[in-house]
């Protein structure tokens, strides 16, 4: 009995080992492009795009490996550093582009683009989507594919409700409109935070935040609070400049929304992009800011309880700031170690074409081309499109340095401390600035 | 002649295992050890550069590192203690015949068998402040809903609770199997001498369970020291690093910040501390 | 037989049932979640009564290649178990019975279990890259064996020590060498113990995440890594993730029920202490 099991397993192993190596042997027939992509909103549209590419190019096979978003960065870096050439194309987010480019892991695409430029290159792409995948020499390393400015959302039905408008006018002395400043935001948020079923607990909030430490969103919120108050993270000499009085006030305000004014649920500290989005889509709050996918999700009856009631606006601004938003977009880059660069370029050129960009829209995706945004048919069907273009007019990015991951971590911890009411905002920011300066100094930025 | 042969034979018994371990553990250990004295950022093109004891100094002065050790030890001490006691209690309930024993035990073993990934999903959902059932139950019995994993006051306790939930069955199984090894004759003899129920437990069951209890505690402690999966999925170390275990911090340093020198240094210090503590625990006990 | 009062018995059973309920209720919840639609899941008040649907299971199968993930997990787990047993049982015999290497060696083997996986991940990655073991079943098998070997050696050595020395001495006198003694005499006796230890070993490999994430990519993909992909950047697909979770649990549960008897018996080898 024991022996039989042993034998079976040995045979199984043999078959497996042979099987594991057979893929190498069989692959010689077609050119196989291996892609690493994160699972999520972009999954379905990419599968469709890849399918169409393979239909047009039967001699090339595209093989996509899905990785969970949280582990994506680690996995990508390990592969790039390992230089295995296992993957021919990677979905590289602009947050990490400086890291990838700086490490010398990516193939510059300039010569490939010159030989065979993508449709409408470069004018069909807004400048803000071409800037951040270049290195200091201006060489370009990725084709933009999936956009995502942070947009501001609000419950159109509530804001247009005559009774609400009347009450608001009476109480605050001005008309109820999507807030242009943080002061207005607070007023509106307080107005809408209510206990609608009179059972003693608040069940409708003014807003919700994605303030989970260790998630992806908290750092973006920190940046947004600073940006809208006219504050940058690093200056041209890579020195931290965010720990000013205004900066402290901005972060304190963010934390106060939850703790002092209670217009955002306490549970926000466990919410990341998915949960805070869901909170809004389930109809539990009046206002929200999040990536652009919410606009699409809001109209999908399977995902939202507020279909038809979602309005769009710009980020509110601080006293000394502007309605500036944040962008972080996805490009397709080719690792230097790839063995199929020509075929891969063909692939990424295809999926970033005008037609494929329009296809994105059908899947509630986030297109990147001006021609798509301004397409009259779309503008009618998807009223938020003009807002994407508007949002792009005043937009910022995360600090474009390879040390971003560490800066991210430091900023998140600082914000968390303020939210947990462990320290005040100024102390937390000063501490953070000190740590960031140390990090940059260690990397030789100030020599 | 025969003596020599026998000796060689015996060594052959352990040789394959030893070789395997040498190859797969010594190499990584030496590799990491070298890195302790070098500065090497994986995401930069610069090759490793020698910096002597800088890494060690950096780590020993890093309050975040010591915090992560504190978190690790707190989880270990509380969780393992409770698991041992609860496991013991549970196993004592099974001292007499229990109907449906087989099914009950199978069910109780489920948490141990499941991937931490799945455990994480389950609990993240249950503890979701809005749509999770935990807060719903709290509200039903008139208590305030909690932000379990997001509140700095409760996050660590929540993690410990989940660990206890997952691993008490393990200690239970350990004790259960230990109890099977106790001869009924011992009990009968003691009963004849007039021992009470509690007396039986106190003077026969528990002492005889000691050896296997130590094994259970040892295994759990070693695993708890390395705790990573649960916090990675549920809190990523937050809020404000209150649930950041040593392994998690090492992971972040190595795979997020790509500071390989520092990560290796921390790994080594962790290993040394662990070895020291384990050795003290094993001491004279006959389990190794 | 000892007599216990009825009340005590009732209390006993109640406590046991309560404990069992505590332990398995999260799983009941996840099973019910896997049968709900997205809006039902997101409802602020948990819905107890609903119309179950298998949509999540269909979606889970469509989105990830579940058959392959199962296959990979099984291959890697059983493969490493096999290797660990082949290497570990003889070593356990050598240490347990013949004290090869003494206490030092025995402790060294235990210490390999103490290594935090995170510390070995990168060196192993580089080692595997140079030896073309990346993204291969063999690669993961070796890694898992590394962590399981010490456990197997250690547990089995304990069992072997329990076996009366006379047994192998008489075998040796009959002319058997150590290997034959091991095979013919020792192995049959420690059978149940072997099963017990193997199961725990198997479980650890089955559920391992970090190594699988770092060391594999395209050709090999185990269940934990696949399940993680349901936590996406924009939404957590609770329904599908629950379905995937349930699917990965079922084989384990069935397996447990089957081998449960051996498990308990094996952990003490039924050695009765007088």
Short mmCIF file of N, CA, C and O in Angstrom, two decimals, chain A residues 12-72:
data_model
loop_
_atom_site.label_atom_id
_atom_site.label_comp_id
_atom_site.label_asym_id
_atom_site.label_seq_id
_atom_site.Cartn_x
_atom_site.Cartn_y
_atom_site.Cartn_z
N UNK A 12 4.05 10.66 -10.98
CA UNK A 12 3.43 11.98 -11.09
C UNK A 12 4.50 13.05 -11.24
O UNK A 12 4.43 13.94 -12.09
N UNK A 13 5.53 12.89 -10.42
CA UNK A 13 6.63 13.86 -10.47
C UNK A 13 7.30 13.85 -11.83
O UNK A 13 7.61 14.89 -12.40
N UNK A 14 7.54 12.64 -12.31
CA UNK A 14 8.22 12.53 -13.60
C UNK A 14 7.42 13.25 -14.67
O UNK A 14 7.93 14.06 -15.44
N UNK A 15 6.12 12.95 -14.67
CA UNK A 15 5.26 13.59 -15.67
C UNK A 15 5.32 15.10 -15.54
O UNK A 15 5.40 15.84 -16.51
N UNK A 16 5.32 15.51 -14.29
CA UNK A 16 5.35 16.95 -14.04
C UNK A 16 6.60 17.61 -14.55
O UNK A 16 6.58 18.64 -15.18
N UNK A 17 7.73 16.98 -14.21
CA UNK A 17 9.00 17.59 -14.60
C UNK A 17 9.07 17.68 -16.11
O UNK A 17 9.45 18.71 -16.67
N UNK A 18 8.68 16.59 -16.75
CA UNK A 18 8.68 16.62 -18.20
C UNK A 18 7.75 17.72 -18.69
O UNK A 18 8.09 18.50 -19.57
N UNK A 19 6.57 17.76 -18.07
CA UNK A 19 5.61 18.79 -18.46
C UNK A 19 6.15 20.19 -18.27
O UNK A 19 5.97 21.06 -19.11
N UNK A 20 6.85 20.35 -17.15
CA UNK A 20 7.36 21.70 -16.86
C UNK A 20 8.35 22.16 -17.90
O UNK A 20 8.41 23.33 -18.25
N UNK A 21 9.14 21.23 -18.38
CA UNK A 21 10.13 21.64 -19.38
C UNK A 21 9.57 21.64 -20.79
O UNK A 21 10.12 22.26 -21.69
N UNK A 22 8.45 20.94 -20.97
CA UNK A 22 7.93 20.82 -22.34
C UNK A 22 7.50 22.16 -22.88
O UNK A 22 7.55 22.39 -24.08
N UNK A 23 7.06 23.03 -21.98
CA UNK A 23 6.61 24.34 -22.48
C UNK A 23 7.74 25.06 -23.19
O UNK A 23 7.52 25.75 -24.16
N UNK A 24 8.94 24.84 -22.68
CA UNK A 24 10.07 25.47 -23.37
C UNK A 24 10.22 24.92 -24.77
O UNK A 24 10.50 25.64 -25.72
N UNK A 25 10.03 23.62 -24.88
CA UNK A 25 10.26 22.98 -26.17
C UNK A 25 9.19 23.34 -27.18
O UNK A 25 9.47 23.57 -28.34
N UNK A 26 7.95 23.38 -26.68
CA UNK A 26 6.86 23.62 -27.62
C UNK A 26 6.82 25.06 -28.11
O UNK A 26 6.32 25.35 -29.17
N UNK A 27 7.33 25.95 -27.29
CA UNK A 27 7.14 27.38 -27.59
C UNK A 27 7.78 27.80 -28.90
O UNK A 27 7.52 28.88 -29.41
N UNK A 28 8.63 26.96 -29.44
CA UNK A 28 9.37 27.39 -30.62
C UNK A 28 8.45 27.70 -31.80
O UNK A 28 8.82 28.41 -32.72
N UNK A 29 7.22 27.17 -31.75
CA UNK A 29 6.37 27.37 -32.92
C UNK A 29 5.92 28.81 -33.07
O UNK A 29 6.04 29.41 -34.13
N UNK A 30 5.35 29.36 -31.97
CA UNK A 30 4.86 30.73 -32.07
C UNK A 30 5.76 31.65 -31.28
O UNK A 30 6.45 31.24 -30.38
N UNK A 31 5.68 32.92 -31.61
CA UNK A 31 6.32 33.88 -30.71
C UNK A 31 5.37 34.08 -29.55
O UNK A 31 4.20 34.39 -29.75
N UNK A 32 5.87 33.90 -28.36
CA UNK A 32 5.00 34.07 -27.21
C UNK A 32 5.39 35.32 -26.45
O UNK A 32 6.55 35.50 -26.08
N UNK A 33 4.42 36.17 -26.26
CA UNK A 33 4.67 37.37 -25.47
C UNK A 33 4.07 37.13 -24.09
O UNK A 33 2.90 36.82 -23.96
N UNK A 34 4.88 37.26 -23.06
CA UNK A 34 4.39 37.10 -21.70
C UNK A 34 4.16 38.45 -21.06
O UNK A 34 5.05 39.30 -21.08
N UNK A 35 2.99 38.61 -20.53
CA UNK A 35 2.66 39.90 -19.95
C UNK A 35 2.34 39.75 -18.47
O UNK A 35 1.68 38.80 -18.07
N UNK A 36 2.79 40.70 -17.69
CA UNK A 36 2.41 40.72 -16.29
C UNK A 36 1.45 41.89 -16.07
O UNK A 36 1.75 43.02 -16.42
N UNK A 37 0.32 41.57 -15.49
CA UNK A 37 -0.71 42.60 -15.33
C UNK A 37 -1.42 42.38 -14.02
O UNK A 37 -1.53 41.25 -13.56
N UNK A 38 -1.94 43.46 -13.43
CA UNK A 38 -2.63 43.27 -12.17
C UNK A 38 -4.08 42.91 -12.43
O UNK A 38 -4.69 43.36 -13.39
N UNK A 39 -4.62 42.11 -11.53
CA UNK A 39 -6.00 41.69 -11.69
C UNK A 39 -6.89 42.84 -11.25
O UNK A 39 -6.55 43.59 -10.36
N UNK A 40 -8.04 42.96 -11.88
CA UNK A 40 -8.90 44.04 -11.44
C UNK A 40 -9.72 44.63 -12.55
O UNK A 40 -10.10 43.95 -13.48
N UNK A 41 -9.95 45.91 -12.42
CA UNK A 41 -10.89 46.56 -13.32
C UNK A 41 -10.48 46.42 -14.79
O UNK A 41 -11.31 46.37 -15.67
N UNK A 42 -9.18 46.37 -15.03
CA UNK A 42 -8.73 46.37 -16.42
C UNK A 42 -8.69 44.98 -17.03
O UNK A 42 -8.36 44.80 -18.20
N UNK A 43 -9.03 43.98 -16.22
CA UNK A 43 -8.84 42.62 -16.67
C UNK A 43 -9.62 42.29 -17.93
O UNK A 43 -9.08 41.82 -18.92
N UNK A 44 -10.93 42.54 -17.88
CA UNK A 44 -11.76 42.10 -18.99
C UNK A 44 -11.40 42.79 -20.29
O UNK A 44 -11.34 42.16 -21.35
N UNK A 45 -11.18 44.09 -20.21
CA UNK A 45 -10.91 44.80 -21.46
C UNK A 45 -9.57 44.35 -22.04
O UNK A 45 -9.43 44.21 -23.26
N UNK A 46 -8.61 44.06 -21.18
CA UNK A 46 -7.32 43.63 -21.70
C UNK A 46 -7.44 42.27 -22.38
O UNK A 46 -6.84 42.04 -23.43
N UNK A 47 -8.21 41.38 -21.76
CA UNK A 47 -8.39 40.06 -22.36
C UNK A 47 -8.98 40.23 -23.76
O UNK A 47 -8.55 39.58 -24.71
N UNK A 48 -9.95 41.13 -23.88
CA UNK A 48 -10.58 41.34 -25.18
C UNK A 48 -9.59 41.94 -26.17
O UNK A 48 -9.48 41.51 -27.33
N UNK A 49 -8.84 42.91 -25.71
CA UNK A 49 -7.87 43.56 -26.60
C UNK A 49 -6.82 42.56 -27.07
O UNK A 49 -6.44 42.52 -28.25
N UNK A 50 -6.36 41.74 -26.13
CA UNK A 50 -5.35 40.75 -26.50
C UNK A 50 -5.91 39.76 -27.51
O UNK A 50 -5.24 39.34 -28.45
N UNK A 51 -7.16 39.41 -27.28
CA UNK A 51 -7.80 38.46 -28.20
C UNK A 51 -7.82 39.01 -29.61
O UNK A 51 -7.47 38.32 -30.57
N UNK A 52 -8.20 40.29 -29.73
CA UNK A 52 -8.28 40.87 -31.06
C UNK A 52 -6.90 40.97 -31.70
O UNK A 52 -6.74 40.77 -32.90
N UNK A 53 -5.90 41.26 -30.87
CA UNK A 53 -4.55 41.33 -31.40
C UNK A 53 -4.13 39.99 -31.96
O UNK A 53 -3.54 39.90 -33.04
N UNK A 54 -4.45 38.92 -31.21
CA UNK A 54 -4.05 37.60 -31.67
C UNK A 54 -4.79 37.19 -32.93
O UNK A 54 -4.26 36.46 -33.76
N UNK A 55 -6.03 37.68 -33.05
CA UNK A 55 -6.77 37.39 -34.28
C UNK A 55 -6.08 38.03 -35.47
O UNK A 55 -5.98 37.44 -36.54
N UNK A 56 -5.60 39.25 -35.29
CA UNK A 56 -4.94 39.93 -36.41
C UNK A 56 -3.53 39.44 -36.64
O UNK A 56 -2.97 39.61 -37.72
N UNK A 57 -2.94 38.86 -35.60
CA UNK A 57 -1.55 38.40 -35.72
C UNK A 57 -1.44 36.95 -35.29
O UNK A 57 -0.98 36.66 -34.19
N UNK A 58 -1.85 36.03 -36.13
CA UNK A 58 -1.92 34.63 -35.70
C UNK A 58 -0.58 34.00 -35.38
O UNK A 58 -0.53 32.92 -34.79
N UNK A 59 0.51 34.66 -35.72
CA UNK A 59 1.80 34.06 -35.41
C UNK A 59 2.32 34.50 -34.05
O UNK A 59 3.41 34.12 -33.64
N UNK A 60 1.54 35.30 -33.35
CA UNK A 60 1.98 35.75 -32.03
C UNK A 60 0.96 35.35 -30.99
O UNK A 60 -0.24 35.50 -31.19
N UNK A 61 1.46 34.84 -29.89
CA UNK A 61 0.54 34.49 -28.80
C UNK A 61 0.83 35.37 -27.60
O UNK A 61 1.98 35.58 -27.23
N UNK A 62 -0.23 35.88 -27.02
CA UNK A 62 -0.07 36.72 -25.84
C UNK A 62 -0.54 35.95 -24.61
O UNK A 62 -1.65 35.45 -24.58
N UNK A 63 0.31 35.87 -23.64
CA UNK A 63 0.03 35.07 -22.45
C UNK A 63 0.09 35.98 -21.23
O UNK A 63 1.15 36.49 -20.90
N UNK A 64 -1.05 36.18 -20.59
CA UNK A 64 -1.08 37.16 -19.51
C UNK A 64 -1.07 36.49 -18.14
O UNK A 64 -1.85 35.57 -17.89
N UNK A 65 -0.20 36.94 -17.28
CA UNK A 65 -0.18 36.47 -15.90
C UNK A 65 -0.77 37.54 -15.01
O UNK A 65 -0.33 38.68 -15.02
N UNK A 66 -1.78 37.16 -14.24
CA UNK A 66 -2.42 38.14 -13.37
C UNK A 66 -1.80 38.09 -11.98
O UNK A 66 -1.62 37.03 -11.41
N UNK A 67 -1.51 39.25 -11.47
CA UNK A 67 -0.93 39.35 -10.14
C UNK A 67 -1.83 40.25 -9.31
O UNK A 67 -2.40 41.19 -9.84
N UNK A 68 -1.95 39.95 -8.02
CA UNK A 68 -2.80 40.83 -7.22
C UNK A 68 -2.10 42.16 -7.03
O UNK A 68 -0.88 42.24 -6.90
N UNK A 69 -2.88 43.19 -7.01
CA UNK A 69 -2.34 44.54 -7.06
C UNK A 69 -1.34 44.82 -5.95
O UNK A 69 -0.30 45.43 -6.15
N UNK A 70 -1.66 44.37 -4.75
CA UNK A 70 -0.79 44.68 -3.61
C UNK A 70 0.61 44.11 -3.80
O UNK A 70 1.58 44.70 -3.34
N UNK A 71 0.71 42.97 -4.45
CA UNK A 71 2.03 42.35 -4.60
C UNK A 71 2.71 42.73 -5.90
O UNK A 71 3.83 42.30 -6.17
N UNK A 72 2.03 43.54 -6.70
CA UNK A 72 2.53 43.80 -8.05
C UNK A 72 3.92 44.41 -8.05
O UNK A 72 4.81 43.96 -8.78
#
